[in-house]
Amino acid sequence: MERGWSLSQLSQRVHYSKSYLSRVENGLRVMSLDLARRCDEAMATDGRLVRLARELPPAESPPPSGRPDGLTPASRGPVPAQLPAMGEMWGREGELSYAETFLSRQHGPAVIAVDGMAGVGKTTFAVSLAARLGASHGDGALFADLRAHGPRPDEASPHDLATGLLHALGLGARANALSMGPDERIALVRSALAERRVVMVLDDAARAAQVAPLLPATGDSVVVITSRRCLTALSVRHGALRVALEPLPPQEAVLLIRRTRALRGGGGTDKAQIVDPATAAAGAPAPAVHPAAARDDADATLATVARHCGYLPLALRIAAEHLAEWGDGFAAALGGEPGHATPRLDLLAIPGEGTGVRAVFDWSYRALPADQARAFRLLALHPGAVAGLDAVAALLGEPTPVTARLLGELRTANLVMEVRPGRFRMHDLLREYARERAGTEDGPRALAACTERMLAWYLHTVEAAADLVLGTGRHRVPIVDIPHGCRPLAFASLSQALRWYDDERANLLACCRQAGATNSPVAWQLPYALWPFLFLRHHHLDLLEAGELAGEAAAAAAAGPPAEACAETVLASARAGLRQHAAADSHYRRAAERFAAAGDPVGEGTVRLAYALSCMRQQRNDEAAVLVGRSLDLFTAQGGRWGTAMALLCVGEVHLAQGRPGQALAPLLQALQLHRAHGSVWLQASTLTLTATAHRELGDHRQAVRCYGRALVLHARTGMLAGTAQALHQLGISLATQGKTRAARRAWLRAAGIYRSLDDPRQHDVQACLTGDGAYGSACSGDRAYGSA
């Protein structure tokens, strides 16, 4: 070559394989205009090769004996152009670019496996990609429907596919004439593809084995395969690129609806009446439509429609058609507004044509084995958006390894998504479909048993986690038994329990709602088990909702004083966390009364301690001292070591608040020993912070700094941010008192940052320390067992 490039170097620049370029160089292939253009661009020859390609006569074809198929180009018939009309694809530019980049770096044949859930637009994407590749694959475009799904699935075998492909390639007569066997036909397909530059779409594959025999090992053809299953074997064994299609991003989904409506000439806002498709098909009268909204309202309507479609392309296109025809009232029907009772999956269909979201979901569902189908149905009963593996195991009543296998199969079938290891999510429309199937195929008693088993699993797992937060001797109320097939988690450490809680926070609140809807006693038991987590993590609004749900459940079930006391305790904690002290005081008083009525002195004493700490936050220290004394009497009478430890902790805090640090040390040191016995790292850290503050107020700064340091180490193990900030704040005061202003400032800056992240008003106290606008802070630490820590 005049630039001194090898065929390999030229191949990399023009994105044609070395073998293809060699055939062109030796006169065995005609240089196409596309190849000439690419060579001109690569070698900067100013269009010389394009002009030669246009002016020179085509090269002679090699003799028949020089081709594996023994046919000249003329005898092969017309170039196949089998791509079906799919309409315009919207979006997916990122996925197309990803595929084209892969092809540009590929030398030899290329395989692209496109997978995704039903209705996500796999076929449209594959056909669009193949059409874009047509210019560089002049030997034609092939298309075959492998029929894995459909109204009457009839999975095509590799041998059936080979016969059809040979006819499309002009080799059908030769194959029949030689009476080839099935395997020979498949081999002939590979040979033909190796000698052509073809793009082939194999649509709706059931599994990798269905298409693998047809993939050529040499040549320059591209094979694009679509499947509802993840065809990992094609990537592992054949180097295929996997393109996993997800629902569209919200903005792209809105643009798709808007463009489709514009193409149909329908604005959807000028209709005199609105009919949803299902009602229209039945000939029912249509309700009146509202006047046209402003542009912003129209955009909001489209965004709402897109969200109710789950951003799924098939659903979006159907919805766009209905919007163009029926107006914005379709959006009201899709959103389930009053007066529109049609199920969403009924609306996302074309009446009379068998085209719709439910139909394509049916095709996927019918392909599932019985155990996977059951797991698919029951997963929809989980109340949260993302479910953990162990929670699903409880829902199914199966061991965790079995559940992992079932969810893995559903993930491979693109019926669930694994958002991260062990955490699974189901698309909204698939969830709705799965609930329909569960209502049809599983009896109400079976579904109720699954739900109760899952709720009990969550409750007992939260109880196990709460033992690590507050200690094993903490106050408990009787809860539902562990059902058969339910295996609650056990945690090795508090940090592990807190990580689980953070993962499950939204699900736990959803379980409270679901328990209330099913009249389960878990509806008041779970909030009571949950409140330490919600309070200590500063999730006060969640805590308020949980308390309200507990109160409603206790009243509806007439569960008596224990349930009422638990609900009042949760509400009191929520109001205290929100600084609504008057309301909190009322709830604390009612909770103590209801525990007393239930004959539960430990519960009464626990609530009175929490009430005392709330009083101290309001500088009502004398009232707090009375409440703490009453609690200590209750715990002492019962012989409860955990309650005694809590009361002693509060006794020490009251002494600090009243300016008596010397009297605070003894009860605090005694409380610390008892908390070590019960295993609560957090309560040990809280007690150490108070102990350090007592030493500081007595002028023993060395011992104070040592205790603050131990508290910070323990708080780091627990992840309790408010406790960490409080210890840093108080440590800074001790350091500043000793003249160590730089070290004090570092501690205060860390404390202020944590308080800001928690939106805790104590950030203002720390800021005052930083600016010198006030005293260093209260001697009372505020790091309280049932307070703001």
Short mmCIF file of N, CA, C and O in Angstrom, two decimals, residues 320-415:
data_model
loop_
_atom_site.label_atom_id
_atom_site.label_comp_id
_atom_site.label_asym_id
_atom_site.label_seq_id
_atom_site.Cartn_x
_atom_site.Cartn_y
_atom_site.Cartn_z
N ALA A 320 -50.23 7.08 24.10
CA ALA A 320 -50.20 8.23 23.19
C ALA A 320 -51.34 8.16 22.18
O ALA A 320 -51.96 9.19 21.86
N GLU A 321 -51.60 6.97 21.66
CA GLU A 321 -52.71 6.81 20.71
C GLU A 321 -54.04 7.16 21.38
O GLU A 321 -54.89 7.85 20.80
N HIS A 322 -54.23 6.68 22.61
CA HIS A 322 -55.49 6.97 23.30
C HIS A 322 -55.61 8.44 23.65
O HIS A 322 -56.71 9.01 23.59
N LEU A 323 -54.49 9.06 24.02
CA LEU A 323 -54.53 10.50 24.30
C LEU A 323 -54.90 11.29 23.05
O LEU A 323 -55.68 12.25 23.12
N ALA A 324 -54.35 10.88 21.91
CA ALA A 324 -54.65 11.58 20.66
C ALA A 324 -56.12 11.44 20.30
O ALA A 324 -56.73 12.34 19.74
N GLU A 325 -56.69 10.29 20.67
CA GLU A 325 -58.08 10.04 20.28
C GLU A 325 -59.08 10.52 21.31
O GLU A 325 -60.12 11.08 20.96
N TRP A 326 -58.78 10.31 22.60
CA TRP A 326 -59.79 10.54 23.62
C TRP A 326 -59.53 11.76 24.48
O TRP A 326 -60.37 12.11 25.31
N GLY A 327 -58.36 12.36 24.38
CA GLY A 327 -58.14 13.57 25.16
C GLY A 327 -57.52 13.32 26.52
O GLY A 327 -57.21 12.19 26.91
N ASP A 328 -57.40 14.41 27.27
CA ASP A 328 -56.70 14.33 28.55
C ASP A 328 -57.46 13.52 29.59
O ASP A 328 -56.88 13.13 30.60
N GLY A 329 -58.74 13.30 29.37
CA GLY A 329 -59.49 12.46 30.30
C GLY A 329 -58.94 11.06 30.38
O GLY A 329 -59.12 10.36 31.38
N PHE A 330 -58.25 10.63 29.31
CA PHE A 330 -57.60 9.31 29.37
C PHE A 330 -56.56 9.30 30.49
O PHE A 330 -56.39 8.28 31.18
N ALA A 331 -55.88 10.42 30.67
CA ALA A 331 -54.89 10.50 31.75
C ALA A 331 -55.56 10.35 33.10
O ALA A 331 -55.02 9.70 34.01
N ALA A 332 -56.76 10.93 33.25
CA ALA A 332 -57.48 10.78 34.51
C ALA A 332 -57.86 9.33 34.75
O ALA A 332 -57.76 8.82 35.87
N ALA A 333 -58.31 8.67 33.69
CA ALA A 333 -58.66 7.25 33.83
C ALA A 333 -57.44 6.41 34.18
O ALA A 333 -57.48 5.53 35.03
N LEU A 334 -56.31 6.71 33.52
CA LEU A 334 -55.09 5.94 33.76
C LEU A 334 -54.59 6.14 35.19
O LEU A 334 -54.04 5.22 35.81
N GLY A 335 -54.79 7.34 35.72
CA GLY A 335 -54.35 7.63 37.07
C GLY A 335 -55.31 7.17 38.14
O GLY A 335 -55.05 7.35 39.33
N GLY A 336 -56.45 6.57 37.72
CA GLY A 336 -57.41 6.05 38.69
C GLY A 336 -58.15 7.12 39.46
O GLY A 336 -58.55 6.92 40.61
N GLU A 337 -58.35 8.28 38.83
CA GLU A 337 -59.08 9.35 39.51
C GLU A 337 -60.53 8.94 39.73
O GLU A 337 -61.04 8.04 39.06
N PRO A 338 -61.21 9.56 40.71
CA PRO A 338 -62.61 9.21 41.00
C PRO A 338 -63.47 9.23 39.74
O PRO A 338 -63.36 10.12 38.90
N GLY A 339 -64.29 8.21 39.62
CA GLY A 339 -65.14 8.09 38.44
C GLY A 339 -64.54 7.26 37.33
O GLY A 339 -65.18 7.02 36.32
N HIS A 340 -63.28 6.83 37.51
CA HIS A 340 -62.59 6.02 36.50
C HIS A 340 -62.10 4.74 37.18
O HIS A 340 -61.06 4.73 37.82
N ALA A 341 -62.87 3.68 37.05
CA ALA A 341 -62.56 2.45 37.77
C ALA A 341 -61.90 1.39 36.89
O ALA A 341 -61.68 0.28 37.32
N THR A 342 -61.59 1.73 35.64
CA THR A 342 -61.01 0.75 34.73
C THR A 342 -59.58 0.41 35.15
O THR A 342 -58.78 1.31 35.35
N PRO A 343 -59.23 -0.88 35.28
CA PRO A 343 -57.85 -1.23 35.63
C PRO A 343 -56.85 -0.69 34.62
O PRO A 343 -57.14 -0.57 33.43
N ARG A 344 -55.69 -0.37 35.11
CA ARG A 344 -54.67 0.26 34.27
C ARG A 344 -54.30 -0.63 33.09
O ARG A 344 -54.11 -0.15 31.97
N LEU A 345 -54.18 -1.93 33.32
CA LEU A 345 -53.79 -2.83 32.23
C LEU A 345 -54.89 -2.94 31.17
O LEU A 345 -54.60 -3.26 30.02
N ASP A 346 -56.14 -2.71 31.55
CA ASP A 346 -57.22 -2.67 30.55
C ASP A 346 -57.09 -1.43 29.67
O ASP A 346 -57.39 -1.47 28.47
N LEU A 347 -56.65 -0.33 30.27
CA LEU A 347 -56.52 0.90 29.51
C LEU A 347 -55.35 0.84 28.53
O LEU A 347 -55.40 1.42 27.45
N LEU A 348 -54.29 0.13 28.92
CA LEU A 348 -53.09 0.06 28.08
C LEU A 348 -53.21 -1.10 27.11
O LEU A 348 -52.41 -2.04 27.09
N ALA A 349 -54.25 -1.04 26.31
CA ALA A 349 -54.52 -2.08 25.32
C ALA A 349 -55.28 -1.46 24.16
O ALA A 349 -55.88 -0.39 24.29
N ILE A 350 -55.23 -2.12 23.01
CA ILE A 350 -56.01 -1.72 21.84
C ILE A 350 -57.19 -2.67 21.73
O ILE A 350 -57.03 -3.84 21.38
N PRO A 351 -58.39 -2.23 22.09
CA PRO A 351 -59.54 -3.14 22.11
C PRO A 351 -59.78 -3.80 20.75
O PRO A 351 -59.66 -3.16 19.70
N GLY A 352 -60.06 -5.07 20.80
CA GLY A 352 -60.42 -5.81 19.60
C GLY A 352 -59.25 -6.31 18.78
O GLY A 352 -59.44 -7.04 17.81
N GLU A 353 -58.02 -5.93 19.15
CA GLU A 353 -56.86 -6.33 18.34
C GLU A 353 -55.92 -7.27 19.08
O GLU A 353 -54.94 -7.76 18.53
N GLY A 354 -56.18 -7.53 20.38
CA GLY A 354 -55.29 -8.41 21.14
C GLY A 354 -53.92 -7.82 21.38
O GLY A 354 -52.98 -8.55 21.68
N THR A 355 -53.79 -6.50 21.21
CA THR A 355 -52.51 -5.84 21.43
C THR A 355 -52.60 -5.05 22.72
O THR A 355 -53.50 -4.23 22.90
N GLY A 356 -51.68 -5.31 23.63
CA GLY A 356 -51.70 -4.59 24.88
C GLY A 356 -50.63 -5.09 25.82
O GLY A 356 -49.97 -6.11 25.58
N VAL A 357 -50.45 -4.37 26.91
CA VAL A 357 -49.42 -4.70 27.87
C VAL A 357 -49.72 -6.03 28.55
O VAL A 357 -48.84 -6.88 28.71
N ARG A 358 -50.98 -6.24 28.95
CA ARG A 358 -51.31 -7.50 29.61
C ARG A 358 -51.04 -8.68 28.69
O ARG A 358 -50.55 -9.74 29.13
N ALA A 359 -51.32 -8.53 27.42
CA ALA A 359 -51.13 -9.64 26.48
C ALA A 359 -49.66 -10.05 26.39
O ALA A 359 -49.34 -11.24 26.45
N VAL A 360 -48.76 -9.07 26.28
CA VAL A 360 -47.35 -9.44 26.14
C VAL A 360 -46.80 -9.97 27.47
O VAL A 360 -45.90 -10.82 27.48
N PHE A 361 -47.35 -9.50 28.59
CA PHE A 361 -46.96 -10.08 29.88
C PHE A 361 -47.43 -11.53 29.98
O PHE A 361 -46.73 -12.38 30.54
N ASP A 362 -48.63 -11.78 29.48
CA ASP A 362 -49.15 -13.15 29.48
C ASP A 362 -48.18 -14.11 28.79
O ASP A 362 -47.95 -15.22 29.25
N TRP A 363 -47.64 -13.67 27.66
CA TRP A 363 -46.74 -14.54 26.91
C TRP A 363 -45.50 -14.90 27.72
O TRP A 363 -45.02 -16.03 27.66
N SER A 364 -44.97 -13.94 28.48
CA SER A 364 -43.82 -14.23 29.34
C SER A 364 -44.21 -15.14 30.50
O SER A 364 -43.49 -16.08 30.85
N TYR A 365 -45.37 -14.87 31.09
CA TYR A 365 -45.79 -15.63 32.27
C TYR A 365 -46.04 -17.09 31.93
O TYR A 365 -45.67 -18.00 32.70
N ARG A 366 -46.66 -17.33 30.78
CA ARG A 366 -46.99 -18.71 30.42
C ARG A 366 -45.74 -19.56 30.18
O ARG A 366 -45.83 -20.80 30.23
N ALA A 367 -44.61 -18.93 29.95
CA ALA A 367 -43.38 -19.68 29.71
C ALA A 367 -42.69 -20.11 31.00
O ALA A 367 -41.70 -20.85 30.96
N LEU A 368 -43.21 -19.67 32.17
CA LEU A 368 -42.55 -19.96 33.44
C LEU A 368 -42.94 -21.33 33.97
O LEU A 368 -44.12 -21.71 33.91
N PRO A 369 -41.99 -22.08 34.55
CA PRO A 369 -42.35 -23.28 35.31
C PRO A 369 -43.20 -22.89 36.53
O PRO A 369 -43.23 -21.73 36.95
N ALA A 370 -43.87 -23.86 37.12
CA ALA A 370 -44.84 -23.59 38.19
C ALA A 370 -44.21 -22.89 39.39
O ALA A 370 -44.79 -21.95 39.95
N ASP A 371 -43.01 -23.32 39.81
CA ASP A 371 -42.41 -22.71 41.00
C ASP A 371 -41.99 -21.27 40.74
O ASP A 371 -42.12 -20.41 41.62
N GLN A 372 -41.49 -20.99 39.53
CA GLN A 372 -41.13 -19.61 39.20
C GLN A 372 -42.37 -18.74 39.06
O GLN A 372 -42.37 -17.57 39.46
N ALA A 373 -43.44 -19.31 38.49
CA ALA A 373 -44.68 -18.54 38.35
C ALA A 373 -45.24 -18.17 39.73
O ALA A 373 -45.71 -17.04 39.93
N ARG A 374 -45.16 -19.09 40.68
CA ARG A 374 -45.65 -18.78 42.04
C ARG A 374 -44.79 -17.69 42.67
O ARG A 374 -45.33 -16.75 43.29
N ALA A 375 -43.48 -17.80 42.54
CA ALA A 375 -42.61 -16.77 43.10
C ALA A 375 -42.90 -15.41 42.47
O ALA A 375 -42.91 -14.38 43.17
N PHE A 376 -43.15 -15.38 41.17
CA PHE A 376 -43.48 -14.15 40.47
C PHE A 376 -44.76 -13.54 41.03
O PHE A 376 -44.83 -12.33 41.31
N ARG A 377 -45.78 -14.36 41.23
CA ARG A 377 -47.06 -13.85 41.73
C ARG A 377 -46.91 -13.31 43.15
O ARG A 377 -47.38 -12.21 43.47
N LEU A 378 -46.25 -14.09 44.01
CA LEU A 378 -46.20 -13.70 45.42
C LEU A 378 -45.27 -12.53 45.67
O LEU A 378 -45.47 -11.77 46.62
N LEU A 379 -44.26 -12.37 44.83
CA LEU A 379 -43.36 -11.23 45.00
C LEU A 379 -44.14 -9.92 44.94
O LEU A 379 -43.78 -8.93 45.60
N ALA A 380 -45.22 -9.89 44.18
CA ALA A 380 -46.03 -8.67 44.06
C ALA A 380 -46.74 -8.32 45.35
O ALA A 380 -47.23 -7.20 45.50
N LEU A 381 -46.81 -9.26 46.31
CA LEU A 381 -47.45 -8.97 47.59
C LEU A 381 -46.55 -8.15 48.50
O LEU A 381 -47.03 -7.56 49.48
N HIS A 382 -45.25 -8.13 48.21
CA HIS A 382 -44.35 -7.35 49.06
C HIS A 382 -44.72 -5.87 48.95
O HIS A 382 -44.88 -5.35 47.84
N PRO A 383 -44.86 -5.16 50.07
CA PRO A 383 -45.38 -3.79 49.99
C PRO A 383 -44.37 -2.75 49.56
O PRO A 383 -44.75 -1.61 49.25
N GLY A 384 -43.08 -3.09 49.53
CA GLY A 384 -42.07 -2.11 49.20
C GLY A 384 -41.67 -2.15 47.75
O GLY A 384 -42.00 -3.09 47.01
N ALA A 385 -40.94 -1.12 47.31
CA ALA A 385 -40.48 -1.06 45.93
C ALA A 385 -39.32 -2.01 45.68
O ALA A 385 -39.19 -2.59 44.60
N VAL A 386 -38.46 -2.19 46.68
CA VAL A 386 -37.28 -3.06 46.57
C VAL A 386 -37.32 -4.04 47.73
O VAL A 386 -37.42 -3.63 48.89
N ALA A 387 -37.26 -5.33 47.42
CA ALA A 387 -37.38 -6.37 48.44
C ALA A 387 -36.05 -7.08 48.62
O ALA A 387 -35.36 -7.38 47.63
N GLY A 388 -35.70 -7.37 49.86
CA GLY A 388 -34.51 -8.14 50.14
C GLY A 388 -34.76 -9.62 49.98
O GLY A 388 -35.90 -10.11 50.13
N LEU A 389 -33.70 -10.36 49.72
CA LEU A 389 -33.81 -11.80 49.47
C LEU A 389 -34.45 -12.53 50.65
O LEU A 389 -35.36 -13.36 50.46
N ASP A 390 -34.04 -12.23 51.88
CA ASP A 390 -34.55 -12.95 53.04
C ASP A 390 -36.03 -12.64 53.29
O ASP A 390 -36.79 -13.52 53.72
N ALA A 391 -36.43 -11.40 53.02
CA ALA A 391 -37.85 -11.06 53.16
C ALA A 391 -38.70 -11.82 52.14
O ALA A 391 -39.80 -12.29 52.46
N VAL A 392 -38.19 -11.95 50.93
CA VAL A 392 -38.93 -12.70 49.91
C VAL A 392 -38.99 -14.17 50.29
O VAL A 392 -40.01 -14.84 50.07
N ALA A 393 -37.92 -14.70 50.88
CA ALA A 393 -37.94 -16.09 51.34
C ALA A 393 -39.05 -16.30 52.37
O ALA A 393 -39.76 -17.32 52.34
N ALA A 394 -39.22 -15.34 53.27
CA ALA A 394 -40.31 -15.43 54.24
C ALA A 394 -41.66 -15.35 53.55
O ALA A 394 -42.60 -16.09 53.90
N LEU A 395 -41.78 -14.50 52.57
CA LEU A 395 -43.03 -14.37 51.83
C LEU A 395 -43.40 -15.68 51.13
O LEU A 395 -44.55 -16.12 51.14
N LEU A 396 -42.41 -16.31 50.52
CA LEU A 396 -42.66 -17.56 49.79
C LEU A 396 -42.75 -18.76 50.73
O LEU A 396 -43.27 -19.81 50.33
N GLY A 397 -42.18 -18.64 51.93
CA GLY A 397 -42.12 -19.80 52.81
C GLY A 397 -41.11 -20.82 52.35
O GLY A 397 -41.27 -22.02 52.58
N GLU A 398 -40.05 -20.34 51.70
CA GLU A 398 -39.01 -21.22 51.16
C GLU A 398 -37.66 -20.89 51.81
O GLU A 398 -37.44 -19.76 52.26
N PRO A 399 -36.74 -21.85 51.84
CA PRO A 399 -35.39 -21.54 52.31
C PRO A 399 -34.75 -20.48 51.42
O PRO A 399 -35.07 -20.35 50.24
N THR A 400 -33.82 -19.75 52.00
CA THR A 400 -33.16 -18.67 51.25
C THR A 400 -32.48 -19.15 49.98
O THR A 400 -32.59 -18.50 48.93
N PRO A 401 -31.75 -20.29 49.99
CA PRO A 401 -31.13 -20.74 48.74
C PRO A 401 -32.13 -21.04 47.63
O PRO A 401 -31.88 -20.75 46.47
N VAL A 402 -33.26 -21.62 48.00
CA VAL A 402 -34.30 -21.89 46.98
C VAL A 402 -34.85 -20.58 46.44
O VAL A 402 -35.05 -20.42 45.22
N THR A 403 -35.10 -19.63 47.33
CA THR A 403 -35.60 -18.32 46.89
C THR A 403 -34.60 -17.62 45.99
O THR A 403 -34.98 -16.99 44.99
N ALA A 404 -33.32 -17.73 46.32
CA ALA A 404 -32.29 -17.11 45.49
C ALA A 404 -32.30 -17.70 44.08
O ALA A 404 -32.16 -16.98 43.09
N ARG A 405 -32.50 -19.01 43.99
CA ARG A 405 -32.55 -19.64 42.66
C ARG A 405 -33.77 -19.15 41.89
O ARG A 405 -33.67 -18.81 40.69
N LEU A 406 -34.92 -19.09 42.54
CA LEU A 406 -36.14 -18.67 41.85
C LEU A 406 -36.03 -17.22 41.38
O LEU A 406 -36.40 -16.90 40.24
N LEU A 407 -35.54 -16.35 42.25
CA LEU A 407 -35.39 -14.95 41.85
C LEU A 407 -34.34 -14.80 40.75
O LEU A 407 -34.46 -13.94 39.87
N GLY A 408 -33.30 -15.63 40.79
CA GLY A 408 -32.31 -15.59 39.73
C GLY A 408 -32.91 -15.97 38.39
O GLY A 408 -32.60 -15.36 37.35
N GLU A 409 -33.79 -16.97 38.39
CA GLU A 409 -34.45 -17.36 37.14
C GLU A 409 -35.38 -16.25 36.65
O GLU A 409 -35.45 -15.96 35.45
N LEU A 410 -36.11 -15.62 37.55
CA LEU A 410 -36.99 -14.52 37.16
C LEU A 410 -36.18 -13.33 36.66
O LEU A 410 -36.62 -12.62 35.74
N ARG A 411 -35.02 -13.12 37.24
CA ARG A 411 -34.15 -12.05 36.75
C ARG A 411 -33.67 -12.37 35.34
O ARG A 411 -33.63 -11.48 34.47
N THR A 412 -33.27 -13.61 35.11
CA THR A 412 -32.83 -14.00 33.78
C THR A 412 -33.96 -13.82 32.77
O THR A 412 -33.70 -13.46 31.61
N ALA A 413 -35.19 -14.05 33.20
CA ALA A 413 -36.35 -13.87 32.32
C ALA A 413 -36.79 -12.42 32.23
O ALA A 413 -37.79 -12.11 31.58
N ASN A 414 -36.06 -11.50 32.87
CA ASN A 414 -36.37 -10.07 32.88
C ASN A 414 -37.76 -9.79 33.43
O ASN A 414 -38.47 -8.88 32.98
N LEU A 415 -38.15 -10.57 34.44
CA LEU A 415 -39.41 -10.32 35.14
C LEU A 415 -39.18 -9.65 36.49
O LEU A 415 -40.12 -9.15 37.09
#
